[in-house]
Short mmCIF file of C-alpha atoms and ligand atoms in Angstrom, two decimals:
data_model
loop_
_atom_site.label_atom_id
_atom_site.label_comp_id
_atom_site.label_asym_id
_atom_site.label_seq_id
_atom_site.Cartn_x
_atom_site.Cartn_y
_atom_site.Cartn_z
CA MET A 1 -9.71 15.24 7.57
CA ALA A 2 -7.86 12.55 9.00
CA LYS A 3 -4.02 13.10 9.48
CA ILE A 4 -1.95 10.74 7.73
CA GLN A 5 0.04 9.98 10.68
CA SER A 6 -2.62 8.30 12.20
CA GLN A 7 -3.13 5.62 9.60
CA GLY A 8 0.26 4.00 10.64
CA SER A 9 2.35 5.11 8.02
CA TRP A 10 4.50 8.40 7.45
CA GLY A 11 4.15 8.83 4.07
CA LEU A 12 1.24 7.12 2.34
CA PRO A 13 -2.75 7.94 2.90
CA ALA A 14 -5.34 5.87 4.70
CA HIS A 15 -4.88 2.41 5.36
CA SER A 16 -6.87 0.70 8.49
CA PRO A 17 -6.06 -2.42 10.19
CA LYS A 18 -9.12 -4.87 10.70
CA ARG A 19 -8.26 -4.71 14.57
CA THR A 20 -5.65 -3.45 16.69
CA PHE A 21 -4.18 -4.77 20.10
CA SER A 22 -1.77 -3.31 22.48
CA LEU A 23 1.73 -4.94 22.96
CA SER A 24 1.27 -5.76 26.60
CA GLN A 25 -2.50 -7.10 25.80
CA VAL A 26 -0.81 -9.84 23.46
CA GLN A 27 1.97 -10.43 26.07
CA ASN A 28 -0.65 -11.41 28.38
CA GLN A 29 -2.82 -13.18 25.90
CA VAL A 30 -0.99 -14.08 22.95
CA ASP A 31 -4.15 -16.18 21.47
CA LEU A 32 -5.92 -12.83 20.68
CA VAL A 33 -4.06 -12.53 17.50
CA LYS A 34 -4.62 -16.13 16.71
CA GLY A 35 -6.71 -16.76 13.25
CA ASP A 36 -5.41 -13.47 11.46
CA PHE A 37 -2.10 -12.51 10.27
CA ALA A 38 -0.83 -9.70 13.00
CA LEU A 39 1.87 -7.03 12.82
CA PRO A 40 3.77 -5.46 15.55
CA VAL A 41 3.84 -1.62 14.97
CA GLY A 42 5.66 1.13 16.76
CA LEU A 43 5.08 4.68 15.89
CA GLY A 44 4.27 4.57 12.12
CA ARG A 45 7.32 6.51 11.14
CA SER A 46 8.40 4.07 8.35
CA TYR A 47 7.30 5.69 5.10
CA GLY A 48 5.89 2.95 3.10
CA ASP A 49 4.07 -0.28 3.93
CA VAL A 50 6.51 -2.16 6.19
CA GLY A 51 4.24 -1.11 9.47
CA LEU A 52 1.03 -1.61 7.56
CA ASN A 53 -1.40 -4.30 7.80
CA THR A 54 -4.61 -3.51 5.79
CA GLY A 55 -7.49 -5.70 6.55
CA HIS A 56 -5.55 -7.55 9.38
CA THR A 57 -4.33 -7.16 12.86
CA VAL A 58 -1.99 -4.84 14.22
CA VAL A 59 -0.24 -5.07 17.67
CA ASN A 60 0.92 -1.56 18.76
CA SER A 61 3.85 -1.20 21.22
CA ARG A 62 3.37 2.35 22.54
CA ASP A 63 1.76 1.33 26.07
CA ALA A 64 5.11 -0.83 26.36
CA ASN A 65 7.00 2.22 27.31
CA HIS A 66 9.08 1.29 30.62
CA PHE A 67 12.67 1.83 31.35
CA LEU A 68 13.69 -1.85 33.05
CA SER A 69 17.52 -1.17 34.14
CA PHE A 70 20.52 0.75 33.58
CA ASP A 71 23.98 0.17 34.58
CA ARG A 72 25.88 3.49 34.75
CA GLU A 73 29.22 2.01 34.73
CA THR A 74 28.97 0.18 31.30
CA GLY A 75 25.84 2.30 29.90
CA ILE A 76 23.78 -0.65 28.88
CA LEU A 77 20.22 -0.02 29.09
CA LYS A 78 17.42 -2.54 29.21
CA CYS A 79 13.89 -1.25 28.21
CA GLN A 80 10.58 -2.03 26.99
CA ALA A 81 9.93 -2.24 22.79
CA GLY A 82 7.83 0.70 22.75
CA VAL A 83 10.02 3.23 24.73
CA THR A 84 10.93 5.71 22.09
CA LEU A 85 14.31 7.31 21.37
CA ALA A 86 13.20 10.77 21.97
CA GLU A 87 12.26 9.38 25.61
CA ILE A 88 15.95 7.71 25.87
CA GLN A 89 17.81 11.12 24.65
CA ARG A 90 15.50 13.34 27.16
CA THR A 91 15.97 10.97 30.26
CA PHE A 92 19.93 9.91 29.81
CA ILE A 93 21.61 12.78 28.13
CA PRO A 94 21.21 15.09 31.30
CA GLN A 95 22.81 12.27 32.79
CA GLY A 96 25.85 11.92 30.65
CA PHE A 97 24.74 8.92 28.29
CA ALA A 98 23.11 8.97 24.49
CA LEU A 99 22.33 6.57 22.08
CA ILE A 100 25.25 5.54 19.67
CA ALA A 101 23.25 5.18 16.19
CA THR A 102 20.12 7.25 16.01
CA PRO A 103 17.82 8.09 12.86
CA GLY A 104 16.92 11.53 11.61
CA THR A 105 13.96 11.52 13.85
CA ALA A 106 13.74 10.60 17.77
CA GLN A 107 10.10 9.77 17.33
CA VAL A 108 10.55 5.92 16.86
CA SER A 109 10.35 3.32 19.08
CA VAL A 110 13.01 0.69 20.23
CA GLY A 111 10.90 -2.26 18.41
CA GLY A 112 10.81 -0.11 15.32
CA ALA A 113 14.78 0.91 15.55
CA ILE A 114 15.71 -3.02 15.50
CA ALA A 115 13.25 -4.20 12.98
CA ASN A 116 14.40 -1.86 10.37
CA ASP A 117 18.02 -1.74 11.84
CA VAL A 118 18.04 2.22 11.49
CA HIS A 119 20.98 3.86 10.86
CA GLY A 120 22.38 7.78 11.78
CA LYS A 121 24.97 10.39 10.73
CA ASN A 122 27.55 8.51 11.98
CA HIS A 123 27.20 5.32 10.42
CA HIS A 124 30.79 5.37 8.84
CA ARG A 125 32.10 5.22 12.69
CA VAL A 126 29.44 2.77 14.49
CA SER A 127 27.35 0.96 12.03
CA SER A 128 23.85 1.10 12.76
CA PHE A 129 21.24 0.52 15.89
CA GLY A 130 21.52 -3.55 15.91
CA ALA A 131 25.22 -3.29 16.08
CA HIS A 132 24.81 -2.32 19.74
CA LEU A 133 22.40 -4.53 20.71
CA LYS A 134 23.26 -7.15 23.57
CA GLU A 135 19.83 -8.90 23.48
CA PHE A 136 16.18 -8.91 23.31
CA THR A 137 13.26 -10.81 23.90
CA LEU A 138 11.05 -11.85 21.29
CA LEU A 139 7.31 -13.49 21.85
CA ARG A 140 6.29 -15.61 18.73
CA THR A 141 2.37 -15.94 17.84
CA SER A 142 2.76 -19.82 19.04
CA GLY A 143 3.45 -18.30 22.67
CA GLU A 144 6.91 -19.10 22.35
CA VAL A 145 9.47 -16.66 24.17
CA LEU A 146 12.93 -16.59 23.23
CA VAL A 147 15.86 -14.54 24.39
CA CYS A 148 18.08 -13.84 21.56
CA SER A 149 21.49 -12.65 21.80
CA PRO A 150 24.81 -13.08 19.46
CA SER A 151 25.33 -16.49 21.59
CA ASN A 152 21.60 -17.51 22.21
CA ASN A 153 19.33 -17.99 19.47
CA SER A 154 21.75 -16.46 17.23
CA GLU A 155 20.11 -16.93 13.94
CA MET A 156 16.67 -15.39 15.20
CA PHE A 157 18.91 -12.71 16.62
CA GLU A 158 20.35 -11.91 13.24
CA ALA A 159 17.12 -12.26 11.32
CA THR A 160 15.33 -9.85 13.87
CA ILE A 161 17.49 -7.17 13.20
CA GLY A 162 16.10 -5.43 9.98
CA GLY A 163 13.93 -8.41 10.03
CA LEU A 164 10.84 -5.86 9.13
CA GLY A 165 8.67 -7.06 12.40
CA LEU A 166 7.89 -10.42 10.87
CA THR A 167 9.84 -13.04 13.12
CA GLY A 168 7.91 -12.00 16.29
CA PHE A 169 7.13 -9.14 18.53
CA ILE A 170 10.07 -7.65 20.21
CA LEU A 171 8.90 -7.09 24.05
CA ASP A 172 12.00 -5.78 25.41
CA ALA A 173 15.61 -4.89 24.15
CA THR A 174 19.15 -4.36 26.35
CA PHE A 175 21.64 -2.24 24.28
CA THR A 176 24.58 -0.06 25.21
CA LEU A 177 24.73 3.83 25.28
CA LYS A 178 27.58 5.95 24.90
CA LYS A 179 29.06 8.30 27.71
CA VAL A 180 28.69 12.23 26.41
CA ASN A 181 29.76 15.45 28.04
CA SER A 182 27.41 17.84 26.74
CA ALA A 183 23.61 18.14 24.80
CA HIS A 184 25.56 19.90 21.99
CA LEU A 185 27.80 19.60 19.16
CA ILE A 186 30.17 21.46 17.44
CA GLN A 187 29.11 21.57 13.68
CA ASP A 188 30.48 22.91 10.52
CA THR A 189 29.44 23.32 7.16
CA ILE A 190 31.34 22.80 3.48
CA HIS A 191 29.89 23.72 0.36
CA PHE A 192 30.37 21.40 -2.78
CA ASP A 193 29.59 22.30 -6.25
CA ASN A 194 29.29 18.52 -7.62
CA LEU A 195 29.34 15.28 -6.46
CA ALA A 196 32.98 14.52 -7.16
CA GLU A 197 33.59 17.38 -4.56
CA PHE A 198 30.91 15.87 -1.89
CA LEU A 199 32.78 12.50 -2.05
CA ARG A 200 36.05 14.00 -1.22
CA VAL A 201 35.28 16.48 1.42
CA SER A 202 32.90 13.46 3.02
CA LYS A 203 36.18 10.94 2.71
CA ASP A 204 38.26 13.68 4.38
CA SER A 205 35.85 14.20 7.17
CA GLU A 206 35.49 10.67 8.16
CA SER A 207 38.52 10.69 10.31
CA SER A 208 38.06 14.03 11.84
CA HIS A 209 34.26 14.08 12.62
CA GLU A 210 31.85 11.50 14.14
CA TYR A 211 29.02 13.20 12.14
CA SER A 212 28.12 14.10 8.87
CA VAL A 213 25.19 14.56 6.61
CA ALA A 214 24.77 16.55 3.28
CA TRP A 215 21.86 18.45 1.64
CA VAL A 216 21.97 17.83 -2.27
CA ASP A 217 20.29 20.42 -4.74
CA THR A 218 17.78 18.62 -6.89
CA SER A 219 16.66 21.78 -9.14
CA LYS A 220 17.35 21.46 -13.17
CA ARG A 221 20.17 23.94 -13.32
CA LYS A 222 21.91 23.41 -10.16
CA PHE A 223 21.70 19.54 -9.36
CA GLY A 224 24.32 17.89 -7.86
CA ARG A 225 25.53 21.38 -5.57
CA GLY A 226 25.11 21.24 -1.81
CA PHE A 227 26.73 21.16 1.55
CA LEU A 228 27.98 19.11 4.14
CA MET A 229 27.12 19.31 7.76
CA ARG A 230 29.72 17.66 9.79
CA ALA A 231 30.01 17.63 13.68
CA ASN A 232 31.17 15.99 16.85
CA MET A 233 29.80 15.94 20.29
CA ALA A 234 30.87 18.89 22.49
CA ASP A 235 33.17 18.55 25.52
CA ASP A 236 31.87 21.15 27.51
CA GLY A 237 29.52 19.89 30.36
CA ASP A 238 26.69 21.96 29.00
CA PHE A 239 23.60 19.65 29.57
CA GLY A 240 21.05 22.66 28.93
CA MET A 241 18.40 20.56 26.75
CA PRO A 242 16.36 21.74 23.87
CA PRO A 243 12.60 22.65 24.11
CA ALA A 244 10.28 19.29 23.71
CA LYS A 245 7.62 20.99 22.49
CA ALA A 246 7.09 20.94 18.63
CA ILE A 247 5.13 22.98 16.36
CA GLU A 248 2.06 21.12 14.98
CA LEU A 249 1.40 21.30 11.06
CA PRO A 250 -2.48 20.84 10.59
CA MET A 251 -3.34 18.50 7.64
CA LEU A 252 -4.01 20.98 4.51
CA PRO A 253 -6.63 19.91 1.77
CA PHE A 254 -3.78 20.42 -1.05
CA GLY A 255 -0.37 19.74 -1.05
CA VAL A 256 2.03 22.96 -0.61
CA VAL A 257 4.81 21.31 -1.44
CA ASN A 258 5.82 21.84 -5.28
CA LYS A 259 8.58 22.84 -7.78
CA TYR A 260 8.08 26.60 -7.03
CA SER A 261 7.96 26.20 -3.04
CA ASN A 262 11.02 23.73 -3.26
CA ALA A 263 13.04 26.17 -5.43
CA ILE A 264 12.37 28.74 -2.89
CA LEU A 265 13.05 26.66 0.17
CA ALA A 266 16.24 24.97 -1.36
CA GLY A 267 17.59 28.40 -1.97
CA ALA A 268 16.83 29.79 1.35
CA TYR A 269 17.99 26.50 2.94
CA ARG A 270 21.53 26.74 1.16
CA LEU A 271 21.50 30.56 2.42
CA SER A 272 20.84 29.96 5.84
CA ASN A 273 23.58 27.08 6.08
CA SER A 274 26.09 29.39 3.89
CA ARG A 275 26.28 31.77 7.15
CA HIS A 276 27.46 29.19 9.55
CA ASN A 277 31.04 27.99 7.53
CA SER A 278 32.90 28.56 10.92
CA GLU A 279 32.28 25.91 13.67
CA THR A 280 28.54 26.74 15.36
CA LYS A 281 27.41 24.92 18.68
CA VAL A 282 23.98 23.22 18.15
CA ASP A 283 21.94 21.41 20.63
CA TYR A 284 21.37 17.83 19.64
CA GLN A 285 18.01 18.04 18.64
CA LYS A 286 18.77 20.53 16.10
CA TYR A 287 21.58 18.41 14.61
CA PHE A 288 20.16 14.91 14.79
CA TYR A 289 16.27 15.49 14.34
CA PRO A 290 15.68 18.85 12.56
CA LEU A 291 12.36 17.68 11.32
CA ASP A 292 11.24 16.70 14.69
CA ALA A 293 10.59 20.37 15.47
CA ILE A 294 7.58 20.38 13.06
CA ALA A 295 4.97 17.65 14.47
CA TYR A 296 3.49 16.37 11.36
CA TRP A 297 5.85 18.33 8.72
CA ASN A 298 4.56 15.26 6.37
CA HIS A 299 1.20 16.90 6.28
CA ALA A 300 2.93 19.66 3.97
CA TYR A 301 2.57 17.14 1.12
CA GLY A 302 -1.43 17.07 1.34
CA PRO A 303 -3.77 14.12 1.62
CA LYS A 304 -2.08 12.07 -1.29
CA GLY A 305 0.94 11.73 0.88
CA PHE A 306 4.11 11.24 -0.62
CA TYR A 307 6.87 8.84 -1.37
CA GLN A 308 10.28 8.62 -0.23
CA TYR A 309 13.10 7.12 -2.42
CA GLN A 310 16.26 6.20 -0.44
CA PHE A 311 18.72 4.05 -2.33
CA VAL A 312 22.33 3.29 -1.38
CA VAL A 313 25.14 2.50 -4.18
CA PRO A 314 28.40 1.01 -3.84
CA HIS A 315 31.31 3.46 -3.61
CA GLU A 316 32.62 2.27 -7.40
CA SER A 317 29.43 3.38 -9.18
CA ALA A 318 28.23 6.10 -6.75
CA GLU A 319 29.35 9.28 -8.11
CA ALA A 320 28.01 8.13 -11.70
CA ALA A 321 25.03 6.52 -10.57
CA ILE A 322 23.73 9.26 -8.35
CA ASN A 323 24.55 11.87 -10.90
CA GLU A 324 22.32 10.05 -13.29
CA ILE A 325 19.31 9.88 -11.06
CA LEU A 326 19.45 13.27 -9.93
CA LYS A 327 19.73 14.11 -13.72
CA GLN A 328 16.49 12.15 -14.28
CA VAL A 329 14.50 13.78 -11.16
CA ALA A 330 15.71 17.40 -12.53
CA LEU A 331 14.58 16.35 -16.14
CA SER A 332 10.98 15.23 -14.79
CA GLY A 333 10.52 18.54 -13.30
CA ASN A 334 9.73 16.37 -9.86
CA GLN A 335 11.98 18.20 -7.55
CA SER A 336 12.75 16.54 -3.98
CA PHE A 337 13.23 19.12 -1.34
CA LEU A 338 14.27 16.89 1.15
CA SER A 339 17.41 15.48 -0.46
CA VAL A 340 19.80 14.03 2.06
CA LEU A 341 23.38 12.42 1.02
CA LYS A 342 25.33 10.36 3.63
CA THR A 343 28.30 7.81 3.30
CA LEU A 344 27.69 4.49 4.89
CA GLY A 345 30.66 2.59 6.47
CA GLY A 346 32.22 -0.71 5.69
CA GLN A 347 31.33 -2.71 8.71
CA LYS A 348 29.29 -6.17 7.98
CA PRO A 349 25.53 -5.15 8.22
CA ALA A 350 24.05 -6.27 11.79
CA GLY A 351 21.10 -8.16 10.44
CA LEU A 352 20.40 -10.48 7.45
CA MET A 353 17.92 -7.75 5.98
CA SER A 354 19.70 -4.76 6.89
CA PHE A 355 19.62 -1.89 4.37
CA THR A 356 22.79 -0.20 5.09
CA ARG A 357 25.91 -1.63 2.99
CA PRO A 358 29.28 0.14 2.37
CA GLY A 359 28.63 2.99 -0.10
CA VAL A 360 26.58 6.36 -0.71
CA THR A 361 22.93 6.71 0.17
CA VAL A 362 20.52 9.36 -0.93
CA ALA A 363 17.14 10.17 0.43
CA LEU A 364 14.69 11.90 -1.99
CA GLU A 365 11.28 12.81 -1.34
CA PHE A 366 8.41 13.41 -3.80
CA GLN A 367 4.83 14.34 -3.58
CA ASN A 368 2.65 11.40 -4.46
CA ARG A 369 1.45 12.76 -8.24
CA GLY A 370 0.35 9.01 -9.28
CA ILE A 371 1.65 7.71 -12.50
CA GLU A 372 3.95 10.47 -13.24
CA THR A 373 5.65 9.96 -9.80
CA LEU A 374 5.81 6.23 -10.28
CA GLU A 375 7.05 6.48 -13.84
CA LEU A 376 10.19 8.26 -12.75
CA PHE A 377 10.78 5.72 -10.20
CA SER A 378 10.91 2.99 -12.92
CA ARG A 379 13.41 5.50 -14.65
CA LEU A 380 15.51 5.60 -11.36
CA ASP A 381 15.02 1.75 -10.68
CA LYS A 382 16.98 0.70 -13.98
CA ILE A 383 20.06 3.11 -13.10
CA LEU A 384 20.13 1.50 -9.64
CA THR A 385 19.76 -1.96 -10.63
CA GLU A 386 22.58 -1.56 -13.52
CA ALA A 387 24.80 0.05 -10.55
CA ASN A 388 24.05 -2.83 -7.97
CA GLY A 389 22.27 -0.62 -5.79
CA ALA A 390 19.48 -1.21 -3.22
CA LEU A 391 16.42 0.58 -1.81
CA ASN A 392 15.74 1.24 1.94
CA LEU A 393 12.66 -1.17 2.60
CA SER A 394 11.47 1.04 5.77
CA LYS A 395 10.92 3.97 3.03
CA ASP A 396 9.49 1.76 0.44
CA ALA A 397 6.12 1.38 -0.94
CA ARG A 398 6.53 0.53 -4.63
CA MET A 399 9.83 -1.50 -5.36
CA PRO A 400 9.33 -4.21 -8.01
CA LYS A 401 10.16 -7.63 -6.94
CA ALA A 402 13.37 -8.42 -9.13
CA LEU A 403 15.10 -5.19 -7.56
CA PHE A 404 14.07 -6.46 -3.89
CA GLU A 405 15.41 -9.87 -4.82
CA GLN A 406 18.82 -8.93 -6.55
CA SER A 407 19.27 -6.40 -3.50
CA TYR A 408 18.15 -8.33 -0.46
CA PRO A 409 19.55 -11.68 -1.52
CA ARG A 410 19.27 -13.31 2.04
CA PHE A 411 15.32 -12.84 2.18
CA GLN A 412 14.50 -16.74 1.75
CA GLU A 413 16.60 -17.12 5.07
CA LEU A 414 14.37 -14.41 6.55
CA GLU A 415 11.44 -16.50 5.21
CA ALA A 416 12.65 -19.80 6.76
CA LEU A 417 12.78 -17.92 10.30
CA ARG A 418 9.72 -15.94 10.14
CA ASP A 419 6.73 -16.19 12.31
CA PRO A 420 3.81 -17.84 10.31
CA GLY A 421 1.11 -15.79 12.22
CA ILE A 422 2.68 -12.57 11.21
CA SER A 423 2.27 -10.45 7.83
CA SER A 424 2.87 -7.15 6.64
CA GLY A 425 1.70 -5.01 3.43
CA LEU A 426 5.54 -5.13 2.22
CA SER A 427 5.98 -8.76 3.02
CA ARG A 428 2.83 -9.93 1.00
CA ARG A 429 3.79 -7.45 -1.77
CA LEU A 430 7.31 -8.52 -1.94
CA MET A 431 7.71 -12.28 -0.39
CA GLY A 432 4.47 -13.59 -1.01
CA PHE A 433 3.58 -14.20 2.32
C1 FAD B 501 11.91 12.30 9.74
C2 FAD B 501 12.52 11.07 9.48
C3 FAD B 501 13.66 10.79 9.63
C4 FAD B 501 14.18 9.62 9.19
N1 FAD B 501 15.25 9.16 9.43
C5 FAD B 501 15.98 8.13 9.17
C6 FAD B 501 17.47 7.85 9.44
O1 FAD B 501 18.08 8.57 9.13
N2 FAD B 501 17.79 6.63 9.13
C7 FAD B 501 17.00 5.16 9.12
O2 FAD B 501 17.35 4.02 9.24
N3 FAD B 501 15.68 5.73 9.37
C8 FAD B 501 15.19 6.85 9.16
N4 FAD B 501 13.60 7.03 9.47
C9 FAD B 501 12.74 5.87 9.50
C10 FAD B 501 12.44 5.19 10.81
O3 FAD B 501 13.67 5.46 11.61
C11 FAD B 501 12.20 3.90 10.62
O4 FAD B 501 11.19 3.49 9.86
C12 FAD B 501 11.80 3.36 12.06
O5 FAD B 501 11.56 2.13 12.07
C13 FAD B 501 10.21 3.75 12.44
O6 FAD B 501 10.08 3.04 13.63
P1 FAD B 501 8.70 3.23 14.31
O7 FAD B 501 8.44 2.97 15.57
O8 FAD B 501 7.64 4.40 13.84
O9 FAD B 501 7.86 2.02 13.61
P2 FAD B 501 7.04 1.49 12.73
O10 FAD B 501 7.09 2.39 11.56
O11 FAD B 501 5.58 1.47 13.07
O12 FAD B 501 7.53 0.12 12.31
C14 FAD B 501 8.61 -0.17 11.43
C15 FAD B 501 8.67 -1.72 11.62
O13 FAD B 501 9.18 -2.28 12.73
C16 FAD B 501 8.48 -3.34 13.13
N5 FAD B 501 8.07 -3.03 14.98
C17 FAD B 501 7.52 -2.12 15.39
N6 FAD B 501 7.73 -2.83 16.48
C18 FAD B 501 8.07 -3.82 16.71
C19 FAD B 501 8.25 -4.57 17.94
N7 FAD B 501 7.68 -4.24 19.11
N8 FAD B 501 8.71 -5.89 17.50
C20 FAD B 501 8.93 -6.27 16.14
N9 FAD B 501 8.65 -5.33 15.35
C21 FAD B 501 8.45 -4.49 15.53
C22 FAD B 501 7.33 -3.25 12.30
O14 FAD B 501 6.84 -4.31 12.31
C23 FAD B 501 7.54 -2.63 11.02
O15 FAD B 501 8.29 -3.69 10.07
C24 FAD B 501 13.28 8.24 9.43
C25 FAD B 501 11.80 8.36 9.44
C26 FAD B 501 11.29 9.75 9.45
C27 FAD B 501 9.75 10.08 9.68
#
């Protein structure tokens, strides 16, 4: 049976492009992609159709995997677009440098991190990946090569950050790493009984802790309770690195994630974290990328795959809207085990289509149970629309066009700057090209 991950998206079942080229091939001979819509792709860690191009051409950046230069005075790194965040952390943390903004998996390419303007557990302090970019090189399907920065081709720079791969092929990027004095963090865990308490604890932690992320219960009787894991980088000179190898989960002919397993896992997860109320030293892999310890954990959902529903709502409507959404989830019987809460900072988004904006974000994950799951999402969309919220495009496979247009009002600016030879499942579905 095919692995979901090999089809080009992390959440969805099989999709197949008509043809695939490598980024180096296209860099040497751009005419290869002429006559069809092409799409640059990285490691396929997006959950929806943003990185899918069924029936068309895909250009995979994985062979563009070289570091090009590094300045240890400034921490400025230049690398090709197919280098992964895992490779950057493994190479540079032992030398005392780390990524400033990093998502919940390191199995992401630099090109993918820019195109979805990914954010991490410290968005409230440092904004998103795009905010730390100095420059990148963009190849258009016309053969034109543009060097983009805040002062050079600045419109294209802003459109490409969070630009969903639609402005061209990012060949390389230059960005800043920060100095660290450990491969570890000092973490503590605070339990909360409801969202009002989460919001208070999260706000209090913003000045004392660089990183924070919470798990929230979505079960019928306990929804809204959870715990916040907050942390700072350790300063102890301990560069002992975590093991690189992950356990591999094979594809299962049926999903093992259901409401019974969710309830057991949620209880166990809460219990395992309740022991850690005092400060604990954890390695960076465990804190930043807990799911990377199990390669292909998405296989637990079975061959029909799963959906992630990640939304952000402004602070003023956050408590009421999130409570209502969790209530609807609980009533539907579609429990989500991986349910993550984060507060986003108030910085200006780095890209014109960036997901991040001031507010609270929640990521919920559901096994694909067909129409039942989609009907639940329609009910959640209504709450989100009224609360002026937005769904994360890198996680989406089904949002209605009206919600997209309301929550990404600058999409026409992207349309004006897009590369006419590029298109994706998501762009055809939501933008009509
Ligand atoms: C376990 C897990 C946890 C996650 N946690 C977070 C999180 O905390 N925060 C967050 O923001 N995201 C998170 N994500 C989502 C992930 O970070 C993004 O979807 C990321 O963009 C995936 O990168 P990729 O290399 O796999 O790119 P793909 O998924 O292959 O492609 C993503 C987009 O990038 C474009 N692209 C790829 N390469 C290039 C290139 N060379 N030039 C131009 N465009 C390109 C593609 O066209 C597509 O639009 C998580 C994903 C997983 C699986």
